[in-house]
Each structure stands twice: as C-alpha cells, then as structure tokens.
C-alpha atoms as one frame of an Amber mdcrd trajectory, in Angstrom:
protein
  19.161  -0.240 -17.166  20.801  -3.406 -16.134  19.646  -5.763 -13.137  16.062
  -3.939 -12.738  15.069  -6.035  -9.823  17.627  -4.058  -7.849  15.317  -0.793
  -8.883  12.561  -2.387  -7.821  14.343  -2.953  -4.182  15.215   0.148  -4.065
  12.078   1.526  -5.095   9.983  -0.535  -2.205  12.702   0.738   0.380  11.862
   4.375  -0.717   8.713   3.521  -0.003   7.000   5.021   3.719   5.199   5.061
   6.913   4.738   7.661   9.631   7.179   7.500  12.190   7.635  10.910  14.553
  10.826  11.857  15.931  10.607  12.389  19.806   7.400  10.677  19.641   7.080
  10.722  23.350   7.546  14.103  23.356   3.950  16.339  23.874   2.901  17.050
  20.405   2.883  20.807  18.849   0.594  22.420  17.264   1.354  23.604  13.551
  -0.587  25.569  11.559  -2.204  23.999   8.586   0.766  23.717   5.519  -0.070
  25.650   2.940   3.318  24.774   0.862   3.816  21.051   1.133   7.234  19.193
  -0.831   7.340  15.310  -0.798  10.769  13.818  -1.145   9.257  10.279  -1.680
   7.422   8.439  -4.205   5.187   6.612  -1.340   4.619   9.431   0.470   3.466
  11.796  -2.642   0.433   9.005  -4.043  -0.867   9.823  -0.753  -0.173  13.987
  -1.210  -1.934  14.198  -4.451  -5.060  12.520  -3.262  -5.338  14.030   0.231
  -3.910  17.967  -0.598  -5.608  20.599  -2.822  -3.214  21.427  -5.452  -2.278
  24.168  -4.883  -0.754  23.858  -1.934   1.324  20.735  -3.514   4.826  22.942
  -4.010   6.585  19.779  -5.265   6.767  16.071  -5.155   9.968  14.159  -5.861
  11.272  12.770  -9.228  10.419   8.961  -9.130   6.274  10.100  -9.886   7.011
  10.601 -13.789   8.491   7.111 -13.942   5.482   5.204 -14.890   7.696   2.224
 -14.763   7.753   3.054 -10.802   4.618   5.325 -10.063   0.969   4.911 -10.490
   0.581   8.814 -10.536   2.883   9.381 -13.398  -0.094  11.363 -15.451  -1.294
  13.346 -12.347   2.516  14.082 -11.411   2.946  15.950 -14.684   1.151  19.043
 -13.405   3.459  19.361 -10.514   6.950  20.492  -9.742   9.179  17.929  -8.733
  12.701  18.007  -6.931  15.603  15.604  -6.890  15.971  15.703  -2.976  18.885
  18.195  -2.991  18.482  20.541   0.285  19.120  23.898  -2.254  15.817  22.708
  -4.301  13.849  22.260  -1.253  14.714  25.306   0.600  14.029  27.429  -2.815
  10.935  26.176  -2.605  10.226  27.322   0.928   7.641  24.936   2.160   6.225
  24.615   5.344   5.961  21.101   5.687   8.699  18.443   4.182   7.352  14.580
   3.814  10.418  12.610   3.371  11.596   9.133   4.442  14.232   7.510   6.177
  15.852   6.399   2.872  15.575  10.242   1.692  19.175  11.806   1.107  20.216
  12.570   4.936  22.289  15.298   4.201  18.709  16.894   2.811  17.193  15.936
   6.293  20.303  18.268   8.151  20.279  20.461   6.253  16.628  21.487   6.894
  17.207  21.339  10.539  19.680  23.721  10.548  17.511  26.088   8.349  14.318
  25.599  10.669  12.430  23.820   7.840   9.700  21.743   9.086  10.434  17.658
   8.364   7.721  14.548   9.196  10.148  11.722   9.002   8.410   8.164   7.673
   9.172   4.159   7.682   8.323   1.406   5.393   4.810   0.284   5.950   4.420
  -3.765   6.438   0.575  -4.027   6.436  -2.167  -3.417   5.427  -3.341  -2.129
   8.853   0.120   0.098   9.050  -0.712   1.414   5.751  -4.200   3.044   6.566
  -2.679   4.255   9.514  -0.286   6.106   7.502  -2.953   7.631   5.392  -4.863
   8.970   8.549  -1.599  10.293   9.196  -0.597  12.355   6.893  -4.007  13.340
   6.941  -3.476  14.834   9.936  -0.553  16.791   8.892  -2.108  17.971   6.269
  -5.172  19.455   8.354  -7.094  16.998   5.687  -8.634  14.554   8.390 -12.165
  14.278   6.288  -9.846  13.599   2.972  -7.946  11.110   4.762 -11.162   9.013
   6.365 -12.646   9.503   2.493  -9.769   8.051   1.149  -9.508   4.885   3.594
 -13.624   4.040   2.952 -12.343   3.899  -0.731  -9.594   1.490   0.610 -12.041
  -0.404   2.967 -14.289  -0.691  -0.234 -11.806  -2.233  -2.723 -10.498  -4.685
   0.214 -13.984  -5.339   0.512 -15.230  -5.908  -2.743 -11.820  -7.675  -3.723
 -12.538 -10.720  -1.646 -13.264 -14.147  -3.890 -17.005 -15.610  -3.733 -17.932
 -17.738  -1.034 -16.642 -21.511  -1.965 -13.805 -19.964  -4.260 -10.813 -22.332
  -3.798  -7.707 -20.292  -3.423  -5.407 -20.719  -5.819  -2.076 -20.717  -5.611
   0.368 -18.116  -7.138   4.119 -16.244  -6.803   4.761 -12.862  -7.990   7.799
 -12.608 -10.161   9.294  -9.636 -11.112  11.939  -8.546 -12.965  14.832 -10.474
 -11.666  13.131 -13.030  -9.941  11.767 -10.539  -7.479   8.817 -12.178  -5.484
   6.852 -10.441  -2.432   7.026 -12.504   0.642   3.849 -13.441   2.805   4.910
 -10.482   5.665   4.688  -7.817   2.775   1.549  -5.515   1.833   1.636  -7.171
  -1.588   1.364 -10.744   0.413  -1.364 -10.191   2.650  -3.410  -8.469  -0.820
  -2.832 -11.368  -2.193  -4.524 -13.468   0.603  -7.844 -10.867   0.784  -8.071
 -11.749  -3.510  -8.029 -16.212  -2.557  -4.331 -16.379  -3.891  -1.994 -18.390
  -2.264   1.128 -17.477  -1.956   3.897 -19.781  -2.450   6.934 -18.004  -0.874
   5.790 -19.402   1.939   6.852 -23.062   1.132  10.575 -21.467   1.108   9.757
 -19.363   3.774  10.044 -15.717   1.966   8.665 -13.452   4.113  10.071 -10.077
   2.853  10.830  -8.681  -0.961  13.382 -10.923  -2.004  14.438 -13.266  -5.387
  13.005 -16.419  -6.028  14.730 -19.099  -7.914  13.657 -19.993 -11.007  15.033
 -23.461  -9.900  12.559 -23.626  -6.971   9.679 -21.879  -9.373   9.510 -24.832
 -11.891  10.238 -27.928  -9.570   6.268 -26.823  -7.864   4.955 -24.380 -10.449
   1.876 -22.220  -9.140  -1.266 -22.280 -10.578  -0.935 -18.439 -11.530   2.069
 -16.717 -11.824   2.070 -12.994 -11.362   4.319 -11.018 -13.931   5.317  -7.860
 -14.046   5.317  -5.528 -17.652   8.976  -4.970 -19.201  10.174  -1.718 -20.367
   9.926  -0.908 -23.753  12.227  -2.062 -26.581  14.288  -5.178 -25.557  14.370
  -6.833 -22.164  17.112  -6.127 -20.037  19.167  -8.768 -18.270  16.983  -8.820
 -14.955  13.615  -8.550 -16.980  14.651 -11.572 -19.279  14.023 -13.857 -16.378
  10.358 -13.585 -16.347  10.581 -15.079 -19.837  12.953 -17.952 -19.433  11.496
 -20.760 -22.193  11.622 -23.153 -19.061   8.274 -20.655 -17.905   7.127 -20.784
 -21.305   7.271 -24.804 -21.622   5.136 -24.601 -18.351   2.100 -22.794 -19.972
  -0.174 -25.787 -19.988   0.126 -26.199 -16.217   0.774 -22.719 -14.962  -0.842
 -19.196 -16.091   0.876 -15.773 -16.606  -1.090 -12.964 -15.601  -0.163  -9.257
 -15.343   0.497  -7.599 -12.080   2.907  -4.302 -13.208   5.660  -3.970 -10.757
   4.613  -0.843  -9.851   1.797  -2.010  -7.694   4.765  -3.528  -5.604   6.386
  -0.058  -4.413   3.833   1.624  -2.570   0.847   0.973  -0.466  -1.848   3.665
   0.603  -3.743   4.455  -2.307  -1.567   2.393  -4.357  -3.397  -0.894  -2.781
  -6.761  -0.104  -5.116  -4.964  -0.245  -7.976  -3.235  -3.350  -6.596  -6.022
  -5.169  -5.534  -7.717  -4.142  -8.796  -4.895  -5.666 -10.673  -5.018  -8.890
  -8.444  -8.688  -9.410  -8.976  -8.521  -9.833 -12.660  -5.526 -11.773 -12.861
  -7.185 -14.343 -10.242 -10.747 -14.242 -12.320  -8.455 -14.575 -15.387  -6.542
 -17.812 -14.281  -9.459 -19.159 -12.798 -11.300 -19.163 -16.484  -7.849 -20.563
 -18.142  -7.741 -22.775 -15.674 -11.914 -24.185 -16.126 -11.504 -23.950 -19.818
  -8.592 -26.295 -19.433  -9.902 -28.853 -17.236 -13.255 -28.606 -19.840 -11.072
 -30.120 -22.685
C-alpha cells in the first residue's frame, strides 16, 4: 500500500470516545447486552478487555491488522464484520459500539430496524480516554471491569513517570510519512508523563499531522520515535523514516521504536504505549551517556 501515513490518519480518526445522542435527554434503562458488535478498532481494545467472551458477537475488521491493532492475536477468536448493516443485523446484537467515522448508512440502517447504537468521538486526552473506558463500562453492565481496567491505567501512568532529577529529553514521533503526534494528542501528553519533550511544539503541531523532514534535521531531537515498516520492501510513505539525511544524523540523534500502532487508539492501548515510550526513553538516555563517556 502506497502513502501509509494516510492509513495511519485514517486509522486515528476511526479511533473513539463516548458521545450520547440526545444527551440531555433522561437516560433509559437497558438491560445488560448479552450480544455486543463493535464497528471500530478503538472501541473493540476496550470490548475485549471489559466483556466476557461470549457475549462479544463480533468486532470489526481492522483488529487482525497487527500493522493497526494491538489485539490482533486476541481478535482471532472472534467474529469480525466489515461494517455493512446486512452483517450486523445477521448478527442480531443488542448493543452496536460504533463511531462517528463508522459507515453512516450502517448507523440508518439500524435505526430503522430498532437496533440499539452508542455513538462515540475521538478521544483527545488522557483524562477523556478513562472516561471513555468507565463508559463503555457502563454499557456493558461491567462497571467493576471498567474501574479494574483504569487502576491498571493509573498504574502504568504511574510507574511510567522518569526518576526524580531526570532531564527531559527531547524527541518527535515520526511515522510513516512523516506522521508526527502533536502536543494536544493522547500520544503527546504520554509522551510528557515518560520526561520526553516533544518538539512539534516549536512548529506549533498540535494535532496528528506531517512533519518535514526539512524542519526535522535543521534542530534534530535527541530521540526520535520510529515506527516498524511492513514487511518486505518499504513503501513510498514508510521510506521517509529512513531518508540517509536521518541516517547521517545518528551520532547526534537516536532512533528508537515506538510501532505506529500505539498511535491509533487510547484506552487500554495507552499501557502498551507508555510501555513502549519507557524503553525507548531509558534506551536513548544510555546511547546518549555512553556517548558523552567517549
């Protein structure tokens, strides 16, 4: 696939937060879902850690992906749709998770057959993100799952944070196609709870958006945060991330991993993340002392 940076766009924008229709309208009372479909990659990390099984009746396409999901094992023992209305409705759920970037002809078409719909938004914090997980808790009748799941979240923000003294240092994620997370992303502010710096904020990135290699190399940062290509050769967008004019930069400037799929969701996805953000800053800061040791 050409220009993968555009996936990875796309893939963020799939991505969700709870937002109720009529939200000022008194809330009803549903009975506990017992056949639950997710129609969104964001939405089903959360499904598959809060819901037993069982009651999982499908969750959508993009979890196999392992380029793109951080379930794609666990996603292999469920059945997965490709957001059509006729594969949901087979299905006959009582309780549809889907986005706002989920096929809307899907979305009217379970209206008019009385199937039940929570509709979601992009999270853009930390904060929002928990919320969301209480959330769909709550849907789910899985309130004690839910609060278990944010104390693991808590935990890893916790436990991610640098030692006291630690000098941040400063880094830029960059992704297939120049793709860097702003500073009002979730993949921003993880970034600040780890001591890394961010640099899109010198050029005032605050969202998911390409960053120059031009601007890159005239201030390099201390750590730069690249994401693994797919197999066999590079494509166009991934051949970016290994320009020579990176490569000529190696004495000043370290390349650790950060997998773009830590970029598309947040929820449960953020342990992994923060996991991921942890080693590469304990990595670069050992490059970097063995270096200034010479």
């Amino acid at each position: 696939m050409k220009h993968r940076f555009l996936y990875v766009a796309a893939a963020i924008a799939l991505c969700a937060t709870f937002n109720s229709v009529g939200a000022a309208e008194p809330a009803i009372k549903h009975p506990v879902p017992l056949r639950i479909v997710s129609l969104n990659l964001c939405l089903d990390t959360i499904l598959v850690e809060l819901s037993p099984p069982e009651r999982i009746a499908a969750i959508s396409h993009y979890s196999l992906d392992p380029w793109r999901s951080t379930i794609a094992e666990r996603a292999r023992q469920f059945p997965i749709t490709y957001e059509t209305a006729e594969e949901v409705v087979a299905l006959k759920p009582d309780l549809v998770l889907t986005s706002r970037h989920s096929a809307t002809a899907t979305r009217h078409a379970l209206t008019r057959v009385g199937i039940r719909f929570e509709l979601f938004d992009v999270p853009d914090s930390i904060v929002a993100s928990i919320a969301q997980v209480r959330q769909v808790a709550a849907l789910l009748g899985r309130e004690a799952a839910g609060e278990a799941l944010v104390a693991r979240i808590e935990a890893a923000l916790e436990t991610s944070r640098p030692p006291a003294g630690f000098v941040p240092l400063t880094a830029a994620v960059y992704q297939p196609g120049g793709l860097t997370a702003g500073i009002d992303t979730v993949t921003g502010q993880l970034m600040r709870v780890v001591g890394l710096e961010n640099v899109a904020e010198r050029y005032g990135i605050r969202e998911f958006r390409p960053l120059s290699l031009e601007l890159l190399v005239s201030s390099p940062p201390q750590v730069l945060l690249v994401g693994d290509t797919s197999p066999g050769a590079p494509t166009h967008a991934e051949s970016v991330v290994q320009h020579r004019v990176l490569r000529s930069l190696q004495s000043r400037m370290t390349r650790e991993l950060f997998p773009v799929r830590m970029l598309y969701c947040a929820g449960p996805t953020m342990i992994d993340a923060l996991g991921a953000l942890v080693q590469a800053r304990d990595d670069a800061q050992r490059t970097i002392h063995a270096r200034s040791s010479l």
